Every structure is written in structure tokens, then in C-alpha cells.
Coordinates of C-alpha atoms in Angstrom, one line a residue:
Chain U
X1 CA 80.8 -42.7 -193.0
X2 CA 78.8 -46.1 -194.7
X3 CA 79.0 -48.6 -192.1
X4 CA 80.9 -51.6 -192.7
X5 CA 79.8 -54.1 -190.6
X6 CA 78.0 -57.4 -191.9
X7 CA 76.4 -59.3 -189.2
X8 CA 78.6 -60.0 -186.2
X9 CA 82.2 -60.9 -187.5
X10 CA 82.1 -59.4 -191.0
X11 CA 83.4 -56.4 -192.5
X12 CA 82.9 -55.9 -196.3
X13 CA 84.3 -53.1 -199.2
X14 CA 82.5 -51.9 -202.3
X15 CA 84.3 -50.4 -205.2
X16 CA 88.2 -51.9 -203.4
X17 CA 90.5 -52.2 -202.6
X18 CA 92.0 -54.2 -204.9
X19 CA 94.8 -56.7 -205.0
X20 CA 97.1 -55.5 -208.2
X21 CA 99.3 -58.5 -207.8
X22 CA 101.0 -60.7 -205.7
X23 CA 104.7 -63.0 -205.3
X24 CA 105.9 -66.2 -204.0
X25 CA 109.2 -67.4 -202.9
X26 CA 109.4 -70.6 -201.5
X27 CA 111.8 -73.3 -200.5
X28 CA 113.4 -76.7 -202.3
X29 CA 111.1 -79.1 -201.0
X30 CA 108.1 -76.6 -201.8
X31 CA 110.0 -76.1 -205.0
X32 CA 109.9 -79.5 -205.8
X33 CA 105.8 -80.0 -204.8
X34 CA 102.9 -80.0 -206.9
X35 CA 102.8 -76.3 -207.3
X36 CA 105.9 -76.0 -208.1
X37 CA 105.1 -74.0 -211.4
X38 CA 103.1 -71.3 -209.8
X39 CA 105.6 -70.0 -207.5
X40 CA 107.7 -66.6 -209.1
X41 CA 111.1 -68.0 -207.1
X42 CA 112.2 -71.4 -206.2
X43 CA 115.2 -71.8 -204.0
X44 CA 118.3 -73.9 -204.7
X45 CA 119.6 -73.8 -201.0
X46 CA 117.2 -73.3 -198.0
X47 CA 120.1 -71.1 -196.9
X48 CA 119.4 -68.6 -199.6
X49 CA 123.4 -67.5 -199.4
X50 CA 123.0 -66.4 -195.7
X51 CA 124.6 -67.1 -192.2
X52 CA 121.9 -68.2 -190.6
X53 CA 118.0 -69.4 -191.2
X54 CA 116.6 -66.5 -189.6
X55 CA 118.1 -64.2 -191.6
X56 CA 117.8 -67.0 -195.1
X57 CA 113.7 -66.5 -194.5
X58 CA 113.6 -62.5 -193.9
X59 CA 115.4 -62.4 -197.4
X60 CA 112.7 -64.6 -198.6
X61 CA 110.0 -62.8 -197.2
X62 CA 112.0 -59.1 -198.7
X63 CA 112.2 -60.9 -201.9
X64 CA 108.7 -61.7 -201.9
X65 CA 107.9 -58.3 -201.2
X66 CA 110.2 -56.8 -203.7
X67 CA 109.2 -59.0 -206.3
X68 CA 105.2 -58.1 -205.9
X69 CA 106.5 -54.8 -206.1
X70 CA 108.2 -55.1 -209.3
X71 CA 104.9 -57.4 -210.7
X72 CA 102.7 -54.5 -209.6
X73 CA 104.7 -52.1 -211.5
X74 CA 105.4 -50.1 -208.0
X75 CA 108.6 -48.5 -206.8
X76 CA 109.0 -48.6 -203.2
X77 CA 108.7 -45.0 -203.0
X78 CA 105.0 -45.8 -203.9
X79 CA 104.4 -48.3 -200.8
X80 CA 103.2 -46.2 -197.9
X81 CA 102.8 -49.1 -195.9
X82 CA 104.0 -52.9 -195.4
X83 CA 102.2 -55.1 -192.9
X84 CA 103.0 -58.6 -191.9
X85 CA 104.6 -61.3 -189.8
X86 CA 106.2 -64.9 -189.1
X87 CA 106.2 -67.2 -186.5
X88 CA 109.7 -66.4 -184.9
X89 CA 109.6 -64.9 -181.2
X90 CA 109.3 -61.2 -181.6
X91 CA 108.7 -61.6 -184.9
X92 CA 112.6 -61.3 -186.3
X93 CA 111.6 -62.1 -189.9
X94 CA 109.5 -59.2 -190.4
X95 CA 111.5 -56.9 -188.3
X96 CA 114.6 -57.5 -190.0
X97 CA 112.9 -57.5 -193.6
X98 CA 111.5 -54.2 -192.7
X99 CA 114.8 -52.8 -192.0
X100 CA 116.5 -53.6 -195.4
X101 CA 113.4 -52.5 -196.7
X102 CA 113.5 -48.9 -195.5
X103 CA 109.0 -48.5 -195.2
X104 CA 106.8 -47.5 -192.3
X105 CA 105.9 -50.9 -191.1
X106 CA 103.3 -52.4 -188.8
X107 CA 104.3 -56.2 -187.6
X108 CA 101.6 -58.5 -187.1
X109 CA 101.4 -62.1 -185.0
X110 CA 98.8 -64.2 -186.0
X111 CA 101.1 -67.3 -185.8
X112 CA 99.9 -69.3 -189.1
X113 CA 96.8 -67.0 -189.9
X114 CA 99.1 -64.3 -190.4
X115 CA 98.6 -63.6 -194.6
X116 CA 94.8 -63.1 -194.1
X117 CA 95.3 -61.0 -191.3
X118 CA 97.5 -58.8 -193.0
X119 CA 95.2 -59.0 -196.1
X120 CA 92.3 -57.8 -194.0
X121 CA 93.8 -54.9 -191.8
X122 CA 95.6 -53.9 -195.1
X123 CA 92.2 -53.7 -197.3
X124 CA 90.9 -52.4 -194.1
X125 CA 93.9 -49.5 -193.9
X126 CA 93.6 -49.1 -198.1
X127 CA 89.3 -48.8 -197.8
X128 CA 89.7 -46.0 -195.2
X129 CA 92.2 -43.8 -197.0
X130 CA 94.8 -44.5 -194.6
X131 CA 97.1 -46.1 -197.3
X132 CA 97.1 -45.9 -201.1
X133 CA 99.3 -49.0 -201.7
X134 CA 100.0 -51.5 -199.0
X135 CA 102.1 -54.7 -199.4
X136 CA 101.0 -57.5 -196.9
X137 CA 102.9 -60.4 -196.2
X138 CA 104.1 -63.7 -194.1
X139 CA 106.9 -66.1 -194.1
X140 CA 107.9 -69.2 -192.7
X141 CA 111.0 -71.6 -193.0
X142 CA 111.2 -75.1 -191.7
X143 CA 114.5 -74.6 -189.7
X144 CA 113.8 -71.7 -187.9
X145 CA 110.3 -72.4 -187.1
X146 CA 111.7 -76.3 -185.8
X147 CA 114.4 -75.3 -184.0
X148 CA 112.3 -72.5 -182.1
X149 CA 109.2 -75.0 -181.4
X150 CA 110.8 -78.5 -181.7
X151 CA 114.0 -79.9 -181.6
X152 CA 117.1 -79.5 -183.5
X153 CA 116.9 -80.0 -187.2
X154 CA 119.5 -82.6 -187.0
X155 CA 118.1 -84.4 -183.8
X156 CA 117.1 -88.0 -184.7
X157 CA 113.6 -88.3 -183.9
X158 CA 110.4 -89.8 -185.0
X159 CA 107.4 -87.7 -186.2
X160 CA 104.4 -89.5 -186.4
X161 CA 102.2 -89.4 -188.9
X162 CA 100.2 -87.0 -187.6
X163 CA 102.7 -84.0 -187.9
X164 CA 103.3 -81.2 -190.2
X165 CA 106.1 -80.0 -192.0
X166 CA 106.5 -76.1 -191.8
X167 CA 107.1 -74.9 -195.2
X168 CA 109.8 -73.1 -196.5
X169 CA 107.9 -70.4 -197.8
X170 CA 106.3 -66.0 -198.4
X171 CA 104.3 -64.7 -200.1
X172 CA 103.4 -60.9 -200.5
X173 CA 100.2 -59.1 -202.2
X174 CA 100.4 -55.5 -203.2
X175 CA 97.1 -53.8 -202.1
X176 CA 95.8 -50.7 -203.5
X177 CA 92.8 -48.3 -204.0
X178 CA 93.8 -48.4 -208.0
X179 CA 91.2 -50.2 -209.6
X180 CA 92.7 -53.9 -211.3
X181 CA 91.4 -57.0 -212.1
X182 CA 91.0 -58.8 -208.6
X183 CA 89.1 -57.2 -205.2
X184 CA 88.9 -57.5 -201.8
X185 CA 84.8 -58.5 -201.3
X186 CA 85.0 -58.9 -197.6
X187 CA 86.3 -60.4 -194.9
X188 CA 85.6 -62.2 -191.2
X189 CA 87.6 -61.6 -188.4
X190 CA 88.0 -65.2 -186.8
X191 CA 87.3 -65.6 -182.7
X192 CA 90.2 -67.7 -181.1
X193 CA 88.6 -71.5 -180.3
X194 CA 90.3 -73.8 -178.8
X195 CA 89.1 -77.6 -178.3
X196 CA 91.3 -78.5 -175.9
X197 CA 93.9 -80.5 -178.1
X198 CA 96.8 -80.4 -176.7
X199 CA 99.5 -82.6 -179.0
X200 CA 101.5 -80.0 -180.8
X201 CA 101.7 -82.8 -183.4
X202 CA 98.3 -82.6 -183.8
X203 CA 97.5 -78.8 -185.2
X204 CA 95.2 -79.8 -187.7
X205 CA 92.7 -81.2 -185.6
X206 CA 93.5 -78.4 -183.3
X207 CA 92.7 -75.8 -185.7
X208 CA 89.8 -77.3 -188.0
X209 CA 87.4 -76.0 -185.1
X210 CA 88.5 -72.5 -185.9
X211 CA 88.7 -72.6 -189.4
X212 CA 85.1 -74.3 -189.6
X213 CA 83.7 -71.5 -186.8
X214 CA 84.5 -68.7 -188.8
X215 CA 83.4 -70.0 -192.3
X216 CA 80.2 -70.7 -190.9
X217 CA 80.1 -67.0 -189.3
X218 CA 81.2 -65.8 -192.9
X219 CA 78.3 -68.3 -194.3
X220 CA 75.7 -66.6 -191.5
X221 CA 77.2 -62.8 -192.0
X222 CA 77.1 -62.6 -195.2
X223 CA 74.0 -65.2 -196.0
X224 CA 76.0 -67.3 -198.6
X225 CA 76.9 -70.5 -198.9
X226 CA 79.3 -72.9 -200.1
X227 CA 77.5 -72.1 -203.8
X228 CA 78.9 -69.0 -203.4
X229 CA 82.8 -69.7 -204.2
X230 CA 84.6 -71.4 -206.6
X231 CA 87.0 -72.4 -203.8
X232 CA 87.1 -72.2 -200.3
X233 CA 90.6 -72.6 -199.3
X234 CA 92.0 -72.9 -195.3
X235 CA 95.6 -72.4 -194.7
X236 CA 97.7 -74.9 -193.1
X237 CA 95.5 -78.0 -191.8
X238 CA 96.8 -80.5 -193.6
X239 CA 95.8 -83.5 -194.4
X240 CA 94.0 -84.9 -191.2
X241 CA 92.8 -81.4 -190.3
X242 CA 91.5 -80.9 -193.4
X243 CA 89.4 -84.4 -193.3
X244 CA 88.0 -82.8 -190.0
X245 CA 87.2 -79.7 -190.8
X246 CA 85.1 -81.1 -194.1
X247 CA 83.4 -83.5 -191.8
X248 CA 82.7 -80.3 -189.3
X249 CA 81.1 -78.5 -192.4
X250 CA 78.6 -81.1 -193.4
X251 CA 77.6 -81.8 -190.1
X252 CA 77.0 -77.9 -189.5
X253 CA 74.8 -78.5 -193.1
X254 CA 76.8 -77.4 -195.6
X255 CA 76.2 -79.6 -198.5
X256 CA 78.4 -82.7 -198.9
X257 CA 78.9 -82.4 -202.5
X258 CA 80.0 -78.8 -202.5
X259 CA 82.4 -79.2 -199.3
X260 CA 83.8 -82.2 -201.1
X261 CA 84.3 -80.4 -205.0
X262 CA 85.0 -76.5 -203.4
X263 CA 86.9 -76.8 -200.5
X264 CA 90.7 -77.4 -200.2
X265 CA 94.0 -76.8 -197.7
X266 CA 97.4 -75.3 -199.0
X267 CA 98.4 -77.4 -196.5
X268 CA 97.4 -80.4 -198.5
X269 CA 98.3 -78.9 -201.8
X270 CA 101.9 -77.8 -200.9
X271 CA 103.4 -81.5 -201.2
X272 CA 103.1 -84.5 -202.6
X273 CA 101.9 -86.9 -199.9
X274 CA 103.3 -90.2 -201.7
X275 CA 106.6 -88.8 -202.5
X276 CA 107.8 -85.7 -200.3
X277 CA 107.3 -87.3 -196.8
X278 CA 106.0 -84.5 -195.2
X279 CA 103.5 -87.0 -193.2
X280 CA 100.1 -84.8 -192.7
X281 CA 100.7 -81.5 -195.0
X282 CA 102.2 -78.4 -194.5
X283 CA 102.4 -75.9 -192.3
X284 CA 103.7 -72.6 -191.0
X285 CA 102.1 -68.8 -192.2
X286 CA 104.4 -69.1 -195.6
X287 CA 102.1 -72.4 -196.5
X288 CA 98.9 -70.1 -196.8
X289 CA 100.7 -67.0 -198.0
X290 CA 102.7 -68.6 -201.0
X291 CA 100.1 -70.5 -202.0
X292 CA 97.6 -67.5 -201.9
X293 CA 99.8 -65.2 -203.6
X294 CA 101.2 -67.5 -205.9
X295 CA 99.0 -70.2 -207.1
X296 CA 95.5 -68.1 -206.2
X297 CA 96.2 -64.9 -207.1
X298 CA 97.7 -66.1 -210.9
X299 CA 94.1 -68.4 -211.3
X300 CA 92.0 -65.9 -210.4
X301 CA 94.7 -63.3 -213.0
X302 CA 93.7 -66.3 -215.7
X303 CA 89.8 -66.3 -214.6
X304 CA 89.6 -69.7 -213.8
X305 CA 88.7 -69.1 -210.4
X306 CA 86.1 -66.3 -209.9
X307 CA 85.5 -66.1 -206.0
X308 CA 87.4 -67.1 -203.4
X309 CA 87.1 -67.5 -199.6
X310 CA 90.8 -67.7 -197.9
X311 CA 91.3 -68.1 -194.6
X312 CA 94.8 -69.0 -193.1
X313 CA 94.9 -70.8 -190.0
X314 CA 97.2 -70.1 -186.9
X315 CA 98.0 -72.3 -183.4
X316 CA 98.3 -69.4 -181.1
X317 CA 100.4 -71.5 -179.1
X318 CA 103.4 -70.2 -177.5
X319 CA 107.1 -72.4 -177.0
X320 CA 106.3 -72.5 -173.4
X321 CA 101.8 -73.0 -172.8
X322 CA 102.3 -76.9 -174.0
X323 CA 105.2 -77.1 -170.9
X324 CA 102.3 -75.4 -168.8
X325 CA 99.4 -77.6 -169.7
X326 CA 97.5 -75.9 -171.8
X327 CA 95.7 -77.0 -174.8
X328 CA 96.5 -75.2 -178.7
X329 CA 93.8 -72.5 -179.2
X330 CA 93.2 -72.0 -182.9
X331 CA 92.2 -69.0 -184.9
X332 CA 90.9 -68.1 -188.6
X333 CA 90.7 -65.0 -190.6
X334 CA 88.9 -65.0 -193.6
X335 CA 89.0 -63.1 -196.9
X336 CA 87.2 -63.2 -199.7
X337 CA 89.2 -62.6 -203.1
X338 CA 86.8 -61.6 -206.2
X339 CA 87.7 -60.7 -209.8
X340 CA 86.2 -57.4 -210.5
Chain Q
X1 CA 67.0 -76.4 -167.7
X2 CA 69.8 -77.5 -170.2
X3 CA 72.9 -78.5 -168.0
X4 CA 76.0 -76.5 -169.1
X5 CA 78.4 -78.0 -171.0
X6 CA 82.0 -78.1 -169.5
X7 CA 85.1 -77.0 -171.0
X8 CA 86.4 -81.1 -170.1
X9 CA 83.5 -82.3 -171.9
X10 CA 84.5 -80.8 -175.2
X11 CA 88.0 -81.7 -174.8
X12 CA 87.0 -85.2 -174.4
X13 CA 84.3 -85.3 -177.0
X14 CA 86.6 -83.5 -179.4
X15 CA 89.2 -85.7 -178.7
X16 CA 87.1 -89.0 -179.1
X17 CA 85.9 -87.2 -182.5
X18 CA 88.9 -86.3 -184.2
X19 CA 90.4 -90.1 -183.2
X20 CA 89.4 -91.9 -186.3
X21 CA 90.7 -89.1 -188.2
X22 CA 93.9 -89.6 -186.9
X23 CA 96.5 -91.7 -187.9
X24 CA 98.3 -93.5 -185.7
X25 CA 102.2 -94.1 -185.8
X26 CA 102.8 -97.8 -187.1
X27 CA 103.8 -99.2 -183.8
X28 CA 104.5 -102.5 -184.5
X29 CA 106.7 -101.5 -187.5
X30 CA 108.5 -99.3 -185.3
X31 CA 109.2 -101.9 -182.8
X32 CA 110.5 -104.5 -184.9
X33 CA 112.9 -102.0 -186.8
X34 CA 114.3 -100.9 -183.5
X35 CA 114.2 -104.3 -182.5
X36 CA 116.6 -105.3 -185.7
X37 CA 118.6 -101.8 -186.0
X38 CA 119.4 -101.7 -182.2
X39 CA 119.8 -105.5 -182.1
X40 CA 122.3 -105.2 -184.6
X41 CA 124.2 -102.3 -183.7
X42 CA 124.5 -104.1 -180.2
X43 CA 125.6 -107.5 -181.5
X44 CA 128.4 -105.5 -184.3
X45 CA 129.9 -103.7 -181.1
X46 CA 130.2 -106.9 -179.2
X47 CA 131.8 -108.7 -182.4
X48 CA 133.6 -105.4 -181.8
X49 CA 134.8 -105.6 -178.1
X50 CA 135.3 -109.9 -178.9
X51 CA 138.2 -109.1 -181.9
X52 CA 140.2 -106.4 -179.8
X53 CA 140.0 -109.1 -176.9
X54 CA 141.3 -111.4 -178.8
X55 CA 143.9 -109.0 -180.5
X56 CA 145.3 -109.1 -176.7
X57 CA 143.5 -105.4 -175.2
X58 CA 142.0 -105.7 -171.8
X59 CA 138.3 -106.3 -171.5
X60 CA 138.0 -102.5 -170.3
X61 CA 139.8 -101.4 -172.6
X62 CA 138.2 -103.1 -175.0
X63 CA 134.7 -102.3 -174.2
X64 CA 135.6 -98.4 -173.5
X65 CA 137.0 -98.1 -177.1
X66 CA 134.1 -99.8 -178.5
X67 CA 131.4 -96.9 -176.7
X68 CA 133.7 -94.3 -178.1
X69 CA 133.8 -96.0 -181.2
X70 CA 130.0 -95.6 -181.6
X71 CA 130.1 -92.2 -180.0
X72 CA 132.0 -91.5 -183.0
X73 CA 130.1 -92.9 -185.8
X74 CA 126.6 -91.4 -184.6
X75 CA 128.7 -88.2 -183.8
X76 CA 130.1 -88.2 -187.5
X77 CA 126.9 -89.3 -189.1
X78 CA 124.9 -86.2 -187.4
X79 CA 127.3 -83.7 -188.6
X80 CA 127.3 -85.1 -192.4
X81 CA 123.7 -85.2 -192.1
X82 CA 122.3 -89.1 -192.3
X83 CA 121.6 -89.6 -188.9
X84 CA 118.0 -88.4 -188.6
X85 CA 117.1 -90.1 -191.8
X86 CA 118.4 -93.3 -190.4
X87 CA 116.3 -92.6 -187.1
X88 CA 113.4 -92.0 -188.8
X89 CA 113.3 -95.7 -189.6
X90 CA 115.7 -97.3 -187.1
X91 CA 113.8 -94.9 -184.4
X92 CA 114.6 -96.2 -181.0
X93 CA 117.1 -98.5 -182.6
X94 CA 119.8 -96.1 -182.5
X95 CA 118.0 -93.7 -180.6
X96 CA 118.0 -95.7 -177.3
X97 CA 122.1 -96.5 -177.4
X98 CA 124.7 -94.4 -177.0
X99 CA 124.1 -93.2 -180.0
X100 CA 121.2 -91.5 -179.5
X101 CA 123.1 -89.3 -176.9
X102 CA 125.8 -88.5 -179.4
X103 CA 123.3 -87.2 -181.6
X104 CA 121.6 -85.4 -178.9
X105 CA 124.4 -83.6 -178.1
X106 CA 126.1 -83.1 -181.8
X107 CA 122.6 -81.9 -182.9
X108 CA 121.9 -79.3 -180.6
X109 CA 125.6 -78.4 -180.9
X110 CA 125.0 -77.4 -184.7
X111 CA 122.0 -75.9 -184.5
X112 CA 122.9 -73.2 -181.8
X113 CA 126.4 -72.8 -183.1
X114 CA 125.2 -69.3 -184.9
X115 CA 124.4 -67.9 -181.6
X116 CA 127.8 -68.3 -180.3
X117 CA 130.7 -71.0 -178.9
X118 CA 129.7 -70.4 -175.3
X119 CA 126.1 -68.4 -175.6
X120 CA 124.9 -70.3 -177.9
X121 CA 126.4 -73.8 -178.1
X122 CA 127.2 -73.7 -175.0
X123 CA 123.7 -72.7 -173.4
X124 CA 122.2 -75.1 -175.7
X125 CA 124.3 -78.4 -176.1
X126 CA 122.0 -79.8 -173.0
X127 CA 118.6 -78.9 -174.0
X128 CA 117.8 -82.7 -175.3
X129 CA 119.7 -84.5 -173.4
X130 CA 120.1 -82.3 -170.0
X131 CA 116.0 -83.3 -168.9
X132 CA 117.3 -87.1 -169.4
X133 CA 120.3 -87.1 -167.8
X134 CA 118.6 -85.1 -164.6
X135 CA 116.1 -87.4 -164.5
X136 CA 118.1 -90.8 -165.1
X137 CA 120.8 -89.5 -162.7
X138 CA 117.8 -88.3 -160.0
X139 CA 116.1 -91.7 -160.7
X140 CA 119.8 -93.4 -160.4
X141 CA 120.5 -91.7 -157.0
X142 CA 117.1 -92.5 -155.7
X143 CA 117.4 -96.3 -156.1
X144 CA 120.8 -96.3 -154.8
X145 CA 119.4 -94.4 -151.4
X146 CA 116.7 -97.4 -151.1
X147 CA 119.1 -100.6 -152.4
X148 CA 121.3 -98.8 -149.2
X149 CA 118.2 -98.5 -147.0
X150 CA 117.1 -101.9 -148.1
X151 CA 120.7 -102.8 -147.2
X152 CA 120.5 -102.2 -143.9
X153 CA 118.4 -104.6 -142.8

């Protein structure tokens, strides 16, 4: 069996898998962002015509799955396998997705890294013959994810301007060992760092220090650089994450120029910062996994963007370790997407 | 030999680092919006309490029907939705009233209303308020124990 290690965090496919397509369905407010165009499904109602907001985002994240399905030119009788997750305790998105959806399914927690995660063990699963088509996805929505980690949606309080805003958001990739137009190159499993923030309105500083330790793990494993990619994309910092993990990078030597020109956030991308009021960015494992199966995935279809490193971010924090003390440890998976 | 870094010494050089980066909430702003907002709920509800004197109700009376009375607008505003864009700007301004307990029990109310009259609303109605009023009504029976100690002398 070739060995598929690189380095010390890397693992890395030849020949596939490949991504054969991929869907979005996001909320209003995301609807009504600056990538509003790229998304396959916009919502009218963050309700999505259900009873409650748990159940309105696993019917986004089903769609999302169905509707990569039906891009991909798959039945679900061709889907041996459907991996992902969401930030709800014990997962109830994903569960309750997967039982509409009628597939063997592994669910995933990666809080907010959850889309590269489930792009990575699914290329993994797809490489080693476990799989011949695997869909991988995450969702978020704002009200479930508040209510669970904040307060009330309706409860009166200030954010400051250091917050997020959890999108309203999935996204789903079909994976498979059938050749098309984009591959998995490789990917770096990310180590969980945590720099002892502990302000759960500050993720984005909290997580920069993950995102930036495994890029430059990819950078080491794989001896490239920021030359490398056309983009390289984290998941939800937002804005003031995003400013410190682009400081991080060119103090770690990466070259200013190229940090400034090639690398990005969804979480900055989602919304407009002057109109939408969504203070630092978005948030949440939908942010990455909308915009990397919706925006991404159709630039890289178009060949406008020829390599790409992704790596979603997630607070591994629980609703009861701030109560306890303790700081929000950060993690970051990365993937690179290539067209083949 | 290089002296080992300690896990407080990252924390507080990361923290010192990431400072500049982040932008704090406009305090002054804030303060002067809850200082008009709050200012001018107060002085509406004692224009309030003044006109149902004069129209002859008891002092009381009076002031017990103008609480309720803003009870019920914060209450009403929650459920149709404009009360937390109000806060947003008024912040502590209608946070701090009564109001801000009407919407911290209307809020919570809504929210856990899926799960449930008594299991969910129920459990729930108390989660933002219940630490306050433990703590206010703790703090409230503590000085009353030393104003009767003191008392005694």
C-alpha cells in the first residue's frame, strides 16, 4: 500500500478523489450578502416552512445534500456514504438530516471546522476504496446556534464589535473516485491550539493561531508556499481574526504581498460589513461550507481559480468550559482543492 | 538553558497582541444613548404617574400602573420583534429599567416555547434573569442583615 504521509500533519492523493460537484443553501441575510449569486438556494424565511430552527437548518443541510446530488447527476442509491456535522449538542442537524435521508452515515464534530473535516476523512474514505461516492457536509443557522451558546434571539443585548454573526447556512460536496474536473491534492490535519482567549465574543482572535499553525505545517509538509495557490481561504475568522492571522503569517515569513493579494475568510466574504451589521464577519461551520461549495467549487468549475488551500476553522468550546474558566481552544483542517 | 515558556505567558502576550486588532465597543456612545433613552423613558413615566395623579388616582396606584404600563410596552415590543433592535442602540437605556426584565423574561419565554409550556418555557423563562434576581435578592438580604446589625448599636 503507497504511503500517504507528507511530513508530520499531511496526507496527500494522486490520481483522486475528486469533487464532482457541490451545493449551497443559505439563509436571508446570507442571501442578501455579497455572494449572494453564487449560492444554488436562497431562503425567503429562516424558518424554511418548519416548527422549529433545529429542524428549519437539518432541511437546509438535506437540501444541500440533495441538491449536490442532483448537480452531480447521482441518485441516492449511488451515495454509499454521507459524512458531516453542525454545531448543535449531539449533533441534531446531522442526525435528523440523516434520517430523512435514509444513507449509512458517520456524524462528525469539529464545531466550525467541520466542512474540511468531512472533506478530508471523505477523500480519505473515497482514496482507500472504502466509498465510491461520498457526500460531505455542515450546516449552521443563527438561531439555533444563539440560542444554544448565547442568549435568546429576542433578548435585548448589545454585541460588541468584536462578535460574529453565525450564518444561516450548508453546504454539501459530492466526492468520488470518478474522474471530473476538480481533485482533492491533499490535506493537513490541524492540532487543537489554544491561546488562552477566553471571550467567546472574541473567536477570531481565538482561532487565527490555529488556522495560521496549520497553514504553516501545510507550507513545511508539503514545501510550498503562499506562490503555491491562487487563494488560500480560512473559514470563519472574520474580520478581526482575519487581520490577525495575516499579521501571524508574515511574521512566520510568508511574504506580505502574497498574504495580502491570496489570502481571504468566508467569514469576511459572507456579508457586507457597511450594510448587513453583522459586526466582525460570519461564523458558524455553514460560513466555510456554503462558501466552499458554493462560491469555490463554481470558480474553480469556471477556471478562474486553479489551486486552493481551504481550511475551516472551529472553537472547540463547549456551552459550559467558558462557565468553568477555561479559555476557547481553536482548530484547523486544511484541504487543498485542484482542478485536474 | 532557555527558561520555559508558561502557558500564562502566552495568554498574556497573546492577549496584549491581538489588542490593537480589536475593536473596542464605542463606550462613550453607548453611555450617552442610555443616558438619553433611559433618561427619557424615566422622565415619560413620571409625566405618566403626574397626569393619573392629577386625574384623582392615589400615588400607589398611580405609580404601580405606570411599572405595569412599561412592563407591557417592553413585553409587547419583544414579542412583535423591535425590542432588541431598539437595545442595540438604547443598550442599557432600556435594558437597566423594568424593561429590560420584561424582555428578559418575554424572550426566553419565546425562544423555549417549542420545547414545551412547562419543560420548556417553563424550565427556561429564568435563565436571564434567574442569576440576577439571585444575586440582587442575595445582595438585598445581605445588606439588610448588616443595616440590622449596624442597627443595633
Amino acid at each position: 500500500m503507497a504511503d500517504r504521509k507528507l511530513g508530520k500533519q499531511t496526507v496527500y492523493f494522486e490520481n483522486g478523489p475528486f469533487v464532482a460537484g457541490g451545493a449551497a443553501v443559505v439563509g436571508r441575510k446570507e442571501g442578501e450578502g455579497p455572494l449572494s449569486e453564487w449560492f444554488d438556494f436562497r431562503l425567503k424565511d429562516d424558518r424554511y416552512g418548519e416548527k422549529t430552527w433545529e429542524k428549519a437548518e437539518s432541511k437546509m443541510l438535506k437540501e444541500a445534500m440533495m441538491l449536490a446530488m442532483k448537480k452531480t447527476g447521482r441518485e441516492k442509491s449511488d451515495i454509499d456514504l454521507v459524512l458531516s456535522g453542525d454545531l448543535l449538542n449531539q449533533i441534531m442537524s446531522s442526525s435528523f438530516m440523516a434520517r430523512d435521508l435514509q444513507l449509512p452515515f458517520l456524524g462528525l464534530y469539529g464545531a466550525c471546522s467541520t466542512m474540511t473535516e468531512s472533506l478530508l476523512l471523505g477523500a480519505m474514505l473515497t482514496k482507500g476504496g472504502f466509498a465510491h461516492n461520498i457526500v460531505v457536509g455542515a450546516s449552521s443557522h443563527f438561531c439555533t446556534a444563539e440560542r444554544q451558546f448565547r442568549m435568546p434571539v429576542e433578548h435585548g443585548n448589545q454585541r460588541p464589535p468584536s462578535a460574529q454573526w453565525t450564518a444561516t447556512a450548508a453546504g454539501a460536496m459530492v466526492l468520488s473516485e470518478k474522474r471530473s474536473s476538480i481533485r482533492v491534492d491533499c490535506g493537513t490535519i490541524g492540532k487543537v491550539i489554544d491561546a488562552g482567549v477566553k471571550d467567546a465574543n472574541q473567536m477570531g482572535s481565538a482561532m487565527a493561531p490555529a488556522a495560521v499553525d496549520t497553514i504553516l505545517h501545510h507550507f513545511a509538509d508539503t514545501g510550498r508556499s503562499f506562490a503555491d495557490y491562487d487563494l488560500v481561504l480560512t473559514g470563519d475568522l472574520g474580520f478581526v481574526g482575519k487581520a490577525i492571522a495575516a499579521d501571524l503569517l508574515i511574521d512566520a515569513g510568508m511574504d506580505a504581498g502574497l498574504v495580502k493579494s491570496r489570502y481571504d475568510d468566508c467569514g469576511a466574504m459572507l456579508y457586507d460589513r457597511e450594510r448587513q451589521d453583522v459586526h466582525s464577519g460570519g461564523s458558524g461551520c455553514g460560513c466555510s461550507a456554503a462558501v466552499f461549495s458554493g462560491y469555490i467549487l463554481k470558480r474553480l468549475q469556471q477556471g478562474d481559480l486553479n489551486r486552493v488551500l481551504l481550511l475551516s476553522t472551529g472553537a472547540m468550546l463547549s456551552t459550559i468550559s467558558p462557565f468553568q474558566g477555561e479559555s476557547i481552544p481553536g482548530i484547523a483542517h486544511g484541504v487543498v482543492l485542484e482542478v485536474c | 538553558m532557555k527558561k520555559e515558556v508558561q502557558k500564562k505567558d502566552i495568554e498574556a502576550g497573546y492577549a496584549a497582541y491581538v489588542k490593537p486588532f480589536t475593536p473596542k465597543p464605542p463606550y462613550l456612545k453607548n453611555c450617552l444613548w442610555a443616558f438619553f433613552t433611559g433618561g427619557s423613558i424615566c422622565t415619560l413615566a413620571y409625566l405618566a404617574n403626574n397626569l393619573l395623579m392629577e386625574g384623582g388616582m392615589e400615588e400607589k396606584n398611580a405609580q404601580t400602573l405606570v411599572t405595569v404600563g412599561i412592563i407591557m410596552i417592553a413585553q409587547l415590543l419583544t414579542a412583535l420583534g423591535p425590542f432588541d433592535t431598539i437595545a442595540k442602540t438604547a443598550g442599557a437605556g432600556v435594558i437597566v429599567p423594568i424593561s429590560g426584565f420584561a424582555n428578559s423574561m418575554v424572550a426566553p419565554a419565546m425562544e423555549y416555547k417549542k420545547e414545551g409550556i412547562v419543560l420548556g418555557a417553563g424550565a427556561k423563562l429564568f435563565t436571564v434573569a434567574g442569576p440576577v434576581l439571585v444575586c440582587g435578592i442575595t445582595a438585598a438580604t445581605a445588606a439588610g442583615v448588616i443595616y440590622w446589625i449596624a442597627g443595633l448599636f
